[in-house]
Coordinates of C-alpha atoms in Angstrom, one line a residue:
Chain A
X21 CA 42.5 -78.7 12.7
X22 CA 39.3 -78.7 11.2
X23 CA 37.8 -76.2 8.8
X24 CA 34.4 -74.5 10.5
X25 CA 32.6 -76.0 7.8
X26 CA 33.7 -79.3 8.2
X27 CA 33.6 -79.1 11.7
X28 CA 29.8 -78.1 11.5
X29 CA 29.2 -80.6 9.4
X30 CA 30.6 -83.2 11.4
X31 CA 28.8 -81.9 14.7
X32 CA 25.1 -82.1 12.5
X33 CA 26.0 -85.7 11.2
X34 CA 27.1 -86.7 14.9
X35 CA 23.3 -85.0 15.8
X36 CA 21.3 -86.3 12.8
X37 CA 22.5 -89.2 11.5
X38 CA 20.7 -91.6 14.1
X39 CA 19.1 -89.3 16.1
X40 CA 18.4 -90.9 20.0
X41 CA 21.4 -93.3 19.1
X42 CA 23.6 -92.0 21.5
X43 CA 27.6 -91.7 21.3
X44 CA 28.0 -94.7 19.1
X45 CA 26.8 -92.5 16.6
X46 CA 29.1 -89.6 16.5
X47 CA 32.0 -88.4 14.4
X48 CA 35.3 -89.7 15.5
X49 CA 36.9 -86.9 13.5
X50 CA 34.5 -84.6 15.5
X51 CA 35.0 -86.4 18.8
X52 CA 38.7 -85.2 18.5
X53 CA 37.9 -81.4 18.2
X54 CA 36.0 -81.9 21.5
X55 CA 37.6 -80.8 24.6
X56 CA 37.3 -83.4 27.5
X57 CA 37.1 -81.2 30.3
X58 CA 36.3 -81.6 34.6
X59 CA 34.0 -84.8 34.7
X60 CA 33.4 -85.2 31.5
X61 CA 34.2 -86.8 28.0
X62 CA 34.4 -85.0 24.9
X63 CA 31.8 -88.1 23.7
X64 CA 29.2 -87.4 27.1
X65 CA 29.5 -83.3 26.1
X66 CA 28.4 -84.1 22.6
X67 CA 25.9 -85.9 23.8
X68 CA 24.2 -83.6 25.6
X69 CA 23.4 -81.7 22.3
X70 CA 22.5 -85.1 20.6
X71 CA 19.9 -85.5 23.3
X72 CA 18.8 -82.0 23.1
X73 CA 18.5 -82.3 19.2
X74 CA 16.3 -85.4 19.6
X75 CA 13.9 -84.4 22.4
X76 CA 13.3 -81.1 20.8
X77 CA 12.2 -82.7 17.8
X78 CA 10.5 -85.5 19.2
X79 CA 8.6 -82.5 21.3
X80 CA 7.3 -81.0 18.2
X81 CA 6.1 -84.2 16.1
X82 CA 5.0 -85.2 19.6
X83 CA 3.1 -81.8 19.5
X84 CA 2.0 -81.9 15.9
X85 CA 1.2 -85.2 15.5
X86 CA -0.6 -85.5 19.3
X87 CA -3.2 -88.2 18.3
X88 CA -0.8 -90.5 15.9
X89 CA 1.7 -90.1 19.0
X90 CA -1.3 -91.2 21.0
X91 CA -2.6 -94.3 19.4
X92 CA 1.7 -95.2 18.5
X93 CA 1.9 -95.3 22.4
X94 CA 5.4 -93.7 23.8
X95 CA 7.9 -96.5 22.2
X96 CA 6.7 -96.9 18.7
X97 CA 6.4 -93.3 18.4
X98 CA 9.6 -92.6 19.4
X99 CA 11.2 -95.1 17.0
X100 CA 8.9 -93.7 14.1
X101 CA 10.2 -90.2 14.8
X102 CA 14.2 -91.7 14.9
X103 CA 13.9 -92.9 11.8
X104 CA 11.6 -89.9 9.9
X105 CA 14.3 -87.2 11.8
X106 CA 17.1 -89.5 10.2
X107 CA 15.4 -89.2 7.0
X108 CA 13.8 -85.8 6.8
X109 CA 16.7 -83.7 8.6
X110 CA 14.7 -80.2 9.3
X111 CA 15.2 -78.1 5.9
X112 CA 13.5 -74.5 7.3
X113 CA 14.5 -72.1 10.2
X114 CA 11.1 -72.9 12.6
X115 CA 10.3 -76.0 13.4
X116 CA 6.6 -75.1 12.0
X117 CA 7.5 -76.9 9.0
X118 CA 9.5 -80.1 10.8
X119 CA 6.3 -82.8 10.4
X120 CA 5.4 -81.7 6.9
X121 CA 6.5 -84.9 5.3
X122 CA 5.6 -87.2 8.8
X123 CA 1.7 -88.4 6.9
X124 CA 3.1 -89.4 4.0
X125 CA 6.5 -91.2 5.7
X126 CA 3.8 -93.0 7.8
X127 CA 2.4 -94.5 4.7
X128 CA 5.4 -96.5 3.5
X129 CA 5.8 -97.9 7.0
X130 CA 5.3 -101.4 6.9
X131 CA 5.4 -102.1 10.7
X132 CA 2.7 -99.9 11.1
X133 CA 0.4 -102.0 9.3
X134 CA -1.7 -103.1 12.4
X135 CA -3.0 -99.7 12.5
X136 CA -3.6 -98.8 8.6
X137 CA -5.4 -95.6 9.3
X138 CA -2.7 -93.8 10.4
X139 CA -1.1 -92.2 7.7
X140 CA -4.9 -90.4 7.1
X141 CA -5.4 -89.3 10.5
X142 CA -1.6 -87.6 10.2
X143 CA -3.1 -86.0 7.2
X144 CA -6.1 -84.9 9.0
X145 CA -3.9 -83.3 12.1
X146 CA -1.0 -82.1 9.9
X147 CA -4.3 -80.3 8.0
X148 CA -5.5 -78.6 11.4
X149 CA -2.1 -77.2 11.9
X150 CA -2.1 -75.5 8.5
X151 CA -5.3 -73.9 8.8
X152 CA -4.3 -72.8 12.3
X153 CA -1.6 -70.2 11.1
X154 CA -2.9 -69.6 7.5
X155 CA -3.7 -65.9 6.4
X156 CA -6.2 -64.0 8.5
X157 CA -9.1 -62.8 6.5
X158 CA -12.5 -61.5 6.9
X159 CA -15.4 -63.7 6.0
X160 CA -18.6 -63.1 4.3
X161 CA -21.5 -61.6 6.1
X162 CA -25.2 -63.0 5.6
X163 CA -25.8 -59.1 5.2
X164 CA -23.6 -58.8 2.5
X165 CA -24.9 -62.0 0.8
X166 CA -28.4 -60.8 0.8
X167 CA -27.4 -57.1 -1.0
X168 CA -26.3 -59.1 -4.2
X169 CA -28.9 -58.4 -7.0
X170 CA -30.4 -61.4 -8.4
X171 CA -29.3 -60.8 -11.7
X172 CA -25.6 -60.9 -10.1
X173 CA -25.8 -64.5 -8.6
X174 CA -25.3 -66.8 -11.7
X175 CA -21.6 -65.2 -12.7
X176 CA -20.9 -65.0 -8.7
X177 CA -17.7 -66.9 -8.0
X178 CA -17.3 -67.2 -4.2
X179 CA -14.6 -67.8 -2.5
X180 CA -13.3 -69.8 0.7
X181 CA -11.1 -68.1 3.1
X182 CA -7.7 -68.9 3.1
X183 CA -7.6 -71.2 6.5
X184 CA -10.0 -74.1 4.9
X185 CA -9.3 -76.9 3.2
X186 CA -10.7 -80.1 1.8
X187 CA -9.3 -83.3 2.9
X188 CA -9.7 -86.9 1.3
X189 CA -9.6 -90.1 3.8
X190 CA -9.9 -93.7 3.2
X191 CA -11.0 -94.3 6.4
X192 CA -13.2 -92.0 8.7
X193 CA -10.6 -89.9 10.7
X194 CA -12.7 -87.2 12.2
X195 CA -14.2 -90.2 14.3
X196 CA -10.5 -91.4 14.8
X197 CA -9.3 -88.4 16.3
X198 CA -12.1 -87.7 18.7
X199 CA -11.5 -91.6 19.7
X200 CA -7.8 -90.7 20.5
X201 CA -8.9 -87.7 22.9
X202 CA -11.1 -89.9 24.4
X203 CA -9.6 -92.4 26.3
X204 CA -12.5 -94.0 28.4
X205 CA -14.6 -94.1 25.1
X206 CA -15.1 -98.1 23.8
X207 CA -13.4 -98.5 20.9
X208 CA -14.8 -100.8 18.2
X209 CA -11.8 -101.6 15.4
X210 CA -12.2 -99.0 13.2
X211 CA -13.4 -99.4 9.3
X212 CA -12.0 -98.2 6.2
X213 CA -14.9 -95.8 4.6
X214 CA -14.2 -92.8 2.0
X215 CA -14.2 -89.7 4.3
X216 CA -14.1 -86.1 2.6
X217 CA -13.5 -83.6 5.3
X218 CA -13.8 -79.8 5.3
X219 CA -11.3 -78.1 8.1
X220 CA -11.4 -74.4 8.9
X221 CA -10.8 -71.9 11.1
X222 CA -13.1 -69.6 12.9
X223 CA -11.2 -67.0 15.0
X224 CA -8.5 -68.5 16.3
X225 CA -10.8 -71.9 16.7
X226 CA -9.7 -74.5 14.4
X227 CA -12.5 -77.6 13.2
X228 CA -13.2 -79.8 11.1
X229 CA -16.1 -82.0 10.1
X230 CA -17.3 -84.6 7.5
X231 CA -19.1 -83.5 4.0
X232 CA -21.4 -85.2 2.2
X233 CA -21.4 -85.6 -1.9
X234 CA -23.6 -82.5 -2.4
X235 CA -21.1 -80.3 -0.3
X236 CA -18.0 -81.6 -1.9
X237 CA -19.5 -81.0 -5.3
X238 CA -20.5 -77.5 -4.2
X239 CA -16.8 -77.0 -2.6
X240 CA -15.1 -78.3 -5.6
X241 CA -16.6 -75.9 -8.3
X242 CA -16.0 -73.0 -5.5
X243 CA -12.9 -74.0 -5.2
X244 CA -12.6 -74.3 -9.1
X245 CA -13.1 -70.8 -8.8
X246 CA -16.3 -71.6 -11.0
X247 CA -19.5 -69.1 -11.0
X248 CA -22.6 -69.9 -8.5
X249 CA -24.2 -71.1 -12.1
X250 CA -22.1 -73.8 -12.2
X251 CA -21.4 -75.1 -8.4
X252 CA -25.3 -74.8 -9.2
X253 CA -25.4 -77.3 -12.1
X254 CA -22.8 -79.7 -10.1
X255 CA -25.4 -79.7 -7.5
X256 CA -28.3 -80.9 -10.5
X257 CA -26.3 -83.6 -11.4
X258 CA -26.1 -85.4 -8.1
X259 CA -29.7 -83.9 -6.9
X260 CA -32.9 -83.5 -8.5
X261 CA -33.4 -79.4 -9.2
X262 CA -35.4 -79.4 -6.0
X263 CA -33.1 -80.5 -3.8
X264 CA -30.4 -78.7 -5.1
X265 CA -32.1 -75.7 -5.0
X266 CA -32.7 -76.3 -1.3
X267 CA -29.5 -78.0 -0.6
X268 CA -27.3 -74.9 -2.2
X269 CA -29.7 -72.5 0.1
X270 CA -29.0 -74.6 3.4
X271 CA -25.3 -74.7 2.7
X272 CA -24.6 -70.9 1.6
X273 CA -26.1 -70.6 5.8
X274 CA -24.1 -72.8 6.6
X275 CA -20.7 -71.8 5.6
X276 CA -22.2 -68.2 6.7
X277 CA -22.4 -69.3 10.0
X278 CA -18.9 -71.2 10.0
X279 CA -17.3 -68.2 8.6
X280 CA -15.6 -70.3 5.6
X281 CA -16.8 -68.2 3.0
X282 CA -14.2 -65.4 2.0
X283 CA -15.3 -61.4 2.0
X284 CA -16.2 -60.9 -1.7
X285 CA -14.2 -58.2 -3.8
X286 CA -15.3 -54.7 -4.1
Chain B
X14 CA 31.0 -46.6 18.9
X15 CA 27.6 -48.0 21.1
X16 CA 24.6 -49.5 20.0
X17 CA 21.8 -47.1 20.3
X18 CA 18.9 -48.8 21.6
X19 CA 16.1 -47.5 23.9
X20 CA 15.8 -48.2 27.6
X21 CA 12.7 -50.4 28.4
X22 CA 13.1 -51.4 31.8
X23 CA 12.4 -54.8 33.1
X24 CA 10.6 -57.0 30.6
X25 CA 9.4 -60.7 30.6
X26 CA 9.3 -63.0 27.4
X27 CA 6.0 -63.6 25.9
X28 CA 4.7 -66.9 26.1
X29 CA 2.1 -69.2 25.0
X30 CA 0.3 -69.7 28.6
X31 CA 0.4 -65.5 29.2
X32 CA -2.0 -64.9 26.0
X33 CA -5.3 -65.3 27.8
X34 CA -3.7 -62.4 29.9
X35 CA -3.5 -60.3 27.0
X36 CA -7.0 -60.6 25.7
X37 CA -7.8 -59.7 29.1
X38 CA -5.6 -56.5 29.1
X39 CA -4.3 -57.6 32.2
X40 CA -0.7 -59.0 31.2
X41 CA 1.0 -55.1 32.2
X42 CA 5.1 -55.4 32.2
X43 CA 7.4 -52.8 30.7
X44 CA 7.8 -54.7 27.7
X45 CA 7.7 -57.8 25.8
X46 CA 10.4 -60.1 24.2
X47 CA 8.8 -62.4 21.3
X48 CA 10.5 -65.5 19.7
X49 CA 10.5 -64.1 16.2
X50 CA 10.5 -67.9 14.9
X51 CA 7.5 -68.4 16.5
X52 CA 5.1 -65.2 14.3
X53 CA 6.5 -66.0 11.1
X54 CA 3.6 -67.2 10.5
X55 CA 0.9 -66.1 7.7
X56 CA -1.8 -65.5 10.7
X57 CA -3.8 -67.1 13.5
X58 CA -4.1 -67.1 17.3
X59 CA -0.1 -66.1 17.6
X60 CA -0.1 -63.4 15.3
X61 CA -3.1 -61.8 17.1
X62 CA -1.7 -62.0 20.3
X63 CA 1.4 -60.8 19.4
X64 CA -0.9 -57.3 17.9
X65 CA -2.3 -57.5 21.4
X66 CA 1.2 -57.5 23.3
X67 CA 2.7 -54.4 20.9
X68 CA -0.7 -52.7 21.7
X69 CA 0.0 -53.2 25.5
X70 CA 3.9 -52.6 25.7
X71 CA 7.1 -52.0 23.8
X72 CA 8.2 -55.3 21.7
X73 CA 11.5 -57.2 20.7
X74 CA 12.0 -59.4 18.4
X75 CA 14.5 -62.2 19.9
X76 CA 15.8 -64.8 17.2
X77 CA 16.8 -68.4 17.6
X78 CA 17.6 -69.4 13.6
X79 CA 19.4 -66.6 11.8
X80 CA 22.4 -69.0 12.6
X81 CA 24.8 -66.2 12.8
X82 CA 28.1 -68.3 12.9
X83 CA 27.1 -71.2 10.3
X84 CA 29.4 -71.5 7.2
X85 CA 26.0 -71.2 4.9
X86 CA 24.8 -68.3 3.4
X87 CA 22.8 -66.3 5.5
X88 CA 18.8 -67.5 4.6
X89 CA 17.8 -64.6 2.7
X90 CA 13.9 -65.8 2.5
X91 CA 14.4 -66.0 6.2
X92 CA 15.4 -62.6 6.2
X93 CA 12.9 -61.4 4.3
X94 CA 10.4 -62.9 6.5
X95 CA 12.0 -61.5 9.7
X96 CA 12.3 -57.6 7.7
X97 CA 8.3 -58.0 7.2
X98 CA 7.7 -59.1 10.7
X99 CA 9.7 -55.9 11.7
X100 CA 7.4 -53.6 9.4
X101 CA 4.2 -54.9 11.1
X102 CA 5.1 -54.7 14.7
X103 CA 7.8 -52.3 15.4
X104 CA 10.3 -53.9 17.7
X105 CA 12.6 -52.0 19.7
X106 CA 15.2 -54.0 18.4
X107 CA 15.8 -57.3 17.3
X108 CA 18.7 -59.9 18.7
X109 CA 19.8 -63.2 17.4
X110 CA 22.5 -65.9 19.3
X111 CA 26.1 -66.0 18.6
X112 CA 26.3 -69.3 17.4
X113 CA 25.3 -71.9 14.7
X114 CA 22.2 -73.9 14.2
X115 CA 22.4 -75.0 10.4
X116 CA 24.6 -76.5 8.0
X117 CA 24.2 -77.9 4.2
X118 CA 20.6 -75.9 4.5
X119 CA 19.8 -78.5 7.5
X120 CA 18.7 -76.8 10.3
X121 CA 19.3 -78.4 14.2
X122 CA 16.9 -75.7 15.9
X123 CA 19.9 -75.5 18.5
X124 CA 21.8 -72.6 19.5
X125 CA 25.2 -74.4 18.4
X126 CA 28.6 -73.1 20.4
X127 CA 31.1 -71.7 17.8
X128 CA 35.4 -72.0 17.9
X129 CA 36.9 -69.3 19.7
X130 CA 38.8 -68.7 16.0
X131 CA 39.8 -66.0 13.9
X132 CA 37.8 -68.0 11.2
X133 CA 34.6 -67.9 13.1
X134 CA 35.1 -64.3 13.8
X135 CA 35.0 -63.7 10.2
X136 CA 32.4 -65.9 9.0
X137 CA 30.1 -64.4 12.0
X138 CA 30.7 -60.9 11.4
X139 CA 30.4 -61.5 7.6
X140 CA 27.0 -63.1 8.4
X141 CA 26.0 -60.1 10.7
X142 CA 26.8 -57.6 8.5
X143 CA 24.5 -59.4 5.3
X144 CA 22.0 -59.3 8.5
X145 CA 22.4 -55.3 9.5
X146 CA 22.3 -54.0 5.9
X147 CA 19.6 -56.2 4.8
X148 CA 17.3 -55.0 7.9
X149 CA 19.0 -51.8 7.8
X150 CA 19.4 -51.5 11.6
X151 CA 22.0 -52.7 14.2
X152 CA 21.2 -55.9 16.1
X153 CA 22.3 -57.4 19.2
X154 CA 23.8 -60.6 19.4
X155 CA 23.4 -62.7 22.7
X156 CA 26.4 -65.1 24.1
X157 CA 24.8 -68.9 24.5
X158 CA 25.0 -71.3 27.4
X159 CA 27.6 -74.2 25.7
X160 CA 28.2 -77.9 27.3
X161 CA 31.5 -78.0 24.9
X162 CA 34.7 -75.8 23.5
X163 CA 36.8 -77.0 21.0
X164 CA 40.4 -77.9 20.9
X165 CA 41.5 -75.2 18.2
X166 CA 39.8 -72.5 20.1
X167 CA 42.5 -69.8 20.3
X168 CA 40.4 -67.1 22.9
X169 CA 38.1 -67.0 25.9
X170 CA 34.4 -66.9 24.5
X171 CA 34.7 -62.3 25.8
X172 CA 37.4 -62.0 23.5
X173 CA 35.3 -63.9 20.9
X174 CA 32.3 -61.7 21.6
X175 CA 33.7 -58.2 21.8
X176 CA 35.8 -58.4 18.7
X177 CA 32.7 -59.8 16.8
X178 CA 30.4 -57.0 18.2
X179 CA 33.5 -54.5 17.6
X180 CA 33.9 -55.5 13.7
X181 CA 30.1 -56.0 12.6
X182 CA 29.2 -52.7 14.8
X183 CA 26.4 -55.0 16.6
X184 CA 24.6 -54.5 19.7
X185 CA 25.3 -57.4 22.5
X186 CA 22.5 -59.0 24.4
X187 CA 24.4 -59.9 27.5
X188 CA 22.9 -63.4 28.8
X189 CA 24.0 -63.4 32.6
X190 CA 22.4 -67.3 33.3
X191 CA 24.1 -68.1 30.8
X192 CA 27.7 -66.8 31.7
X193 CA 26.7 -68.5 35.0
X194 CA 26.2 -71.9 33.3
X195 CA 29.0 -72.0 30.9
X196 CA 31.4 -70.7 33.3
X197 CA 30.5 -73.9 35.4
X198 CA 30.7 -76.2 32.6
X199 CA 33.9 -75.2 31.0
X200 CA 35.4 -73.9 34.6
X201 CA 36.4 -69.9 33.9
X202 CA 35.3 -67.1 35.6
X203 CA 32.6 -65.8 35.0
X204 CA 33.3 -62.1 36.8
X205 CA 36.0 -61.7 34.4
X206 CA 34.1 -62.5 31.7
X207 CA 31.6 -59.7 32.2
X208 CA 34.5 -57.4 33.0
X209 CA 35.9 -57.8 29.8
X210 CA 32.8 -57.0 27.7
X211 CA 32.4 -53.4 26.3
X212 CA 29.4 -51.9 28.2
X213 CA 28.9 -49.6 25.3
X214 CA 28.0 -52.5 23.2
X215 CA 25.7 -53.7 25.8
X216 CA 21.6 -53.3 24.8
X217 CA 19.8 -55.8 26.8
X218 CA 20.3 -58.8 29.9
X219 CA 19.0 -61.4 29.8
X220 CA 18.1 -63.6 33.0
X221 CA 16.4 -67.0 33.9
X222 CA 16.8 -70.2 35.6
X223 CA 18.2 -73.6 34.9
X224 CA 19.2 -77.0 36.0
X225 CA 21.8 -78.3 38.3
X226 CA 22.8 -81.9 36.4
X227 CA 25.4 -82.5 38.7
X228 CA 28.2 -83.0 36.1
X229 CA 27.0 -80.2 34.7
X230 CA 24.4 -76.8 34.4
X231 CA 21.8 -77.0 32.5
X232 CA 20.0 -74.1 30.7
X233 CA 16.4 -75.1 31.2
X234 CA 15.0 -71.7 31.9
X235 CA 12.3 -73.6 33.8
X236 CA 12.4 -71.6 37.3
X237 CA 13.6 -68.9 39.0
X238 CA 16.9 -67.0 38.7
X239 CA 19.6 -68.4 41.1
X240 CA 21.2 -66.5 43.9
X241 CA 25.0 -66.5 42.3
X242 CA 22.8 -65.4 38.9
X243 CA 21.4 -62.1 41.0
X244 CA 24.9 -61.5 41.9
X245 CA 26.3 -61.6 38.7
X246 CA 23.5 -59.6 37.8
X247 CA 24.5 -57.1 40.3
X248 CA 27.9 -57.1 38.6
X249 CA 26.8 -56.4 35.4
X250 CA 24.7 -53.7 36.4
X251 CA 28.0 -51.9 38.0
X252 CA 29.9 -52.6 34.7
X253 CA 27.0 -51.7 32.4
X254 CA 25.0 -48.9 34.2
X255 CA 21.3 -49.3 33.3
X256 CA 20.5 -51.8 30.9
X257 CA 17.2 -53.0 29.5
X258 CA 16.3 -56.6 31.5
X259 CA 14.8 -59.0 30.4
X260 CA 13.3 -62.4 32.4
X261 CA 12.8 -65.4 30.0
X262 CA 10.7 -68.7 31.5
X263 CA 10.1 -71.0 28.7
X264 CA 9.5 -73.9 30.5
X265 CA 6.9 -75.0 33.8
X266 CA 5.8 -72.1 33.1
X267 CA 4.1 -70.0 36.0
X268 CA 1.7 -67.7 36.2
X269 CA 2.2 -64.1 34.8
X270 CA 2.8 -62.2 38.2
X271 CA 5.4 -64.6 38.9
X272 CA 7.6 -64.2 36.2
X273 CA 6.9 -60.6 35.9
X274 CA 7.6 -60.8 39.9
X275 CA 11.1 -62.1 38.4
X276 CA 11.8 -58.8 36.6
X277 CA 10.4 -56.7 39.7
X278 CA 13.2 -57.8 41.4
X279 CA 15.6 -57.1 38.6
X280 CA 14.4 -53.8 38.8
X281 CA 15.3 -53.8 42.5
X282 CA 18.5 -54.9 42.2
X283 CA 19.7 -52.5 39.6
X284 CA 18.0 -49.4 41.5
X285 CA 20.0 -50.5 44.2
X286 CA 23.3 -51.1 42.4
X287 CA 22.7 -47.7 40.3
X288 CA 22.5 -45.9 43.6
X289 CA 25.5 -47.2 45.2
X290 CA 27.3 -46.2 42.0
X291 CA 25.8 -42.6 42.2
X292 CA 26.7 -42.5 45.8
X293 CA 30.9 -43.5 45.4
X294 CA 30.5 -41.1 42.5
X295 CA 29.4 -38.0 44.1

């Protein structure tokens, strides 16, 4: 008779080892602790929970991952997802956490090299869904913005909310993921192209959209947690004053209106 | 000794597809069973509605990955999170499965079936106890549909449940379906298992629907509760007296008013059961 411990390990190795591999897979040892009862096998009762195990976690990547899954089509993704479960057995109690290593795993695949983009637009969905649950907060108000005394601005550091980030592509994956949504769109091959994205949540509403050099300048010294004196300066050295001064203006509104810019402290 | 828990009435499980009904303030039901799993989370959407939901009704908190009968540790940053979650929102109570979902620190995100042994009883009422005195409250532990027993099992699964609920002092959440399904798959009865289970220790039922896979039930909570599922329902009513009731759907899921139509007739079913028990009483 086997020890609980060894029996539950057995019973996860006969789940996770190949997941989606069927009977062939499991534990003799374990198979032996099975009762065969009524119609069926010890093997065929096992394997119900083996097929549980992998359809539940094929769900969630499925879920996560909706546009990779998408453009993978049904077979490759499921094979992808065999071998990433087999490799990246879920470590945390919720299943939140299951794809967290799926972007990078995608980017060692070599059989996936007829579609090279796909590692970065696993980044770009894996992104959305971290935003999605990140710490509420309450964002800065234009009112509040225009109380500050001018004196104040230069040592102002300001502050993103805690649902935004900044992510870097090689290839331009915000148009990627709306091309996945859109099925009857005409797809062109894509091309590789440095992408820097910003992706937030508003609400509940998560988004994302492109940024241009100014903006990731800007972001980067706010993010720095740099005074507006600086982000200021970064601005001057990719833009004349002039522009900078009106290209810092336009943007404050801007992340203003997106709600991306974090209440400032009392 | 009981478990002392509140009497809610006749709840349904809160679910994805019902939160537009909530920011509408028209999703009304006696109360609210949430998947804890599912909020420990730092904020967003789920979070909110879940503020909305204790604002409208009285809240659970029903677990799926304490993993009360695994050999590891119990996850203490897991508890942590699920003690925090308690502070905010003020369930009722909080249940967890009997059974095992992780080993090694891998979790399956399954509700595992344990051995009817002495040695699981102590390694889940070990667990159980970490899990009371940690939250510093009684939980209740719920018994799991199961497609396979084990050869060294030396009980029936009540036996297996009382004495765990007897030595940790827990609460038991007392699944009915899944009494149903696992009495089909493993061929006991499934009127003497609810016979044999200390109604004291009783806090909650739990109902829903599955799957007839010929060979075998299936617990897909995807429909509506099944005659022979009323009946034992009926049953456990007579053996339990009035019980908080709960209706889970978590999958094809309908609209609200059907599933809360689910608990509606819970509630009809155990007016007219309490009645006929007040009536050979008097």
């Amino acid at each position: 008779m086997l020890a609980l411990r060894d029996l539950q390990s057995r019973f996860f190795d006969s789940l996770a080892r190949q997941p989606g591999a069927g009977p062939a897979s499991f534990d003799p040892t374990f198979i032996e602790c099975v009762e065969s009862r009524g119609p069926l096998a010890a093997s065929e009762r096992i394997d119900i929970y083996a097929q549980m195990y992998f359809a539940r976690l094929l769900d969630v990547l499925q879920g996560d991952f909706s546009r990779v899954a998408h453009l993978l089509g049904c077979d490759r993704f499921h094979t992808l997802a065999a071998d990433y479960l087999a490799q990246h057995p879920s470590t945390h109690p919720s299943l939140r956490h299951l794809g967290q290593g799926f972007p990078a795993f995608l980017r060692e695949r070599a059989d996936i090299a007829d579609l090279p983009f796909l590692s970065d637009l696993a980044e770009l969905e894996w992104a959305r869904l971290t935003v999605f649950d990140a710490p509420d907060s309450v964002p800065l108000r234009i009112e509040h913005l225009q109380s500050i005394a001018p004196e104040q601005w230069p040592t102002l550091r300001l502050q993103t909310i805690p649902a935004f980030h900044v992510t870097r592509h090689a290839w331009p994956v915000h148009e990627l993921w709306q091309a996945a949504e859109d099925e009857a769109r005409e797809e062109s091959a894509p091309q590789p192209a440095p992408t820097v994205l910003r992706v937030w949540r508003e609400g509940v509403s998560v988004y994302h959209a492109r940024i241009d050099t100014p903006e990731l300048v800007a972001f980067e010294r706010i993010l720095a947690g740099e005074p507006f004196a600086v982000v200021c300066a970064a601005l001057e050295s990719v833009l004349s004053a002039e522009e900078a001064a009106a290209t810092i203006g336009s943007l404050l509104l801007r992340w203003i209106e997106d709600g991306i810019l974090a209440q400032l402290p009392e | 000794m009981a478990i002392a828990v509140p009497y809610l009435g006749h709840g349904i499980g809160l679910r994805t597809q019902h939160f537009p009904r909530l920011w509408e303030g028209t999703a009304r039901v006696d109360w609210f069973e949430a998947i804890t799993e599912n909020f420990m989370i730092p904020g967003g959407r789920p979070l909110a509605a879940l503020e909305k939901a204790r604002a409208a009704a009285p809240l659970v908190l029903h677990g799926v990955s304490l993993s009360l009968g695994s050999t590891d540790p119990v996850n203490t940053a897991y508890l942590e999170e699920l003690h925090a979650l308690i502070q905010r929102f003020e369930p009722a109570w909080v249940s967890d499965h009997l059974c095992w979902g992780s080993v090694g620190g891998h979790y399956a995100h399954d509700l595992l079936p344990l051995p009817y042994s002495e040695e699981a009883i102590t390694v889940a009422v070990e667990n159980i106890r970490t899990v009371q005195d940690t939250l510093g409250r009684q939980i209740l532990i719920e018994n799991v549909s199961s497609y396979l027993t084990y050869t060294h099992s030396t009980m029936p699964e009540w036996e297996f449940i009382a004495e765990i609920a007897q030595q940790a002092d827990c609460g038991i959440l007392l699944d009915v379906n899944n009494i149903y399904v696992s009495a089909f798959n493993h061929q006991f009865d499934p009127v003497a298992y609810i016979h044999h289970i200390p109604p004291a220790r009783v806090g909650q039922i739990h109902l829903a629907g599955h799957s007839d896979k010929g060979t075998y039930l299936f617990d897909t909570h995807d429909g509506p509760v099944i005659d022979p599922v009323w009946d034992l329902y009926r049953l456990a009513v007579r053996h339990c007296g009035r019980v908080s009731t709960l209706v889970e759907w978590d999958d094809q899921i309908p609209e609200f008013e059907v599933v809360r139509a689910e608990a509606e007739r819970a509630r009809e079913l155990e007016a007219e059961e309490l009645e006929r028990s007040y009536a050979r009483s008097a």
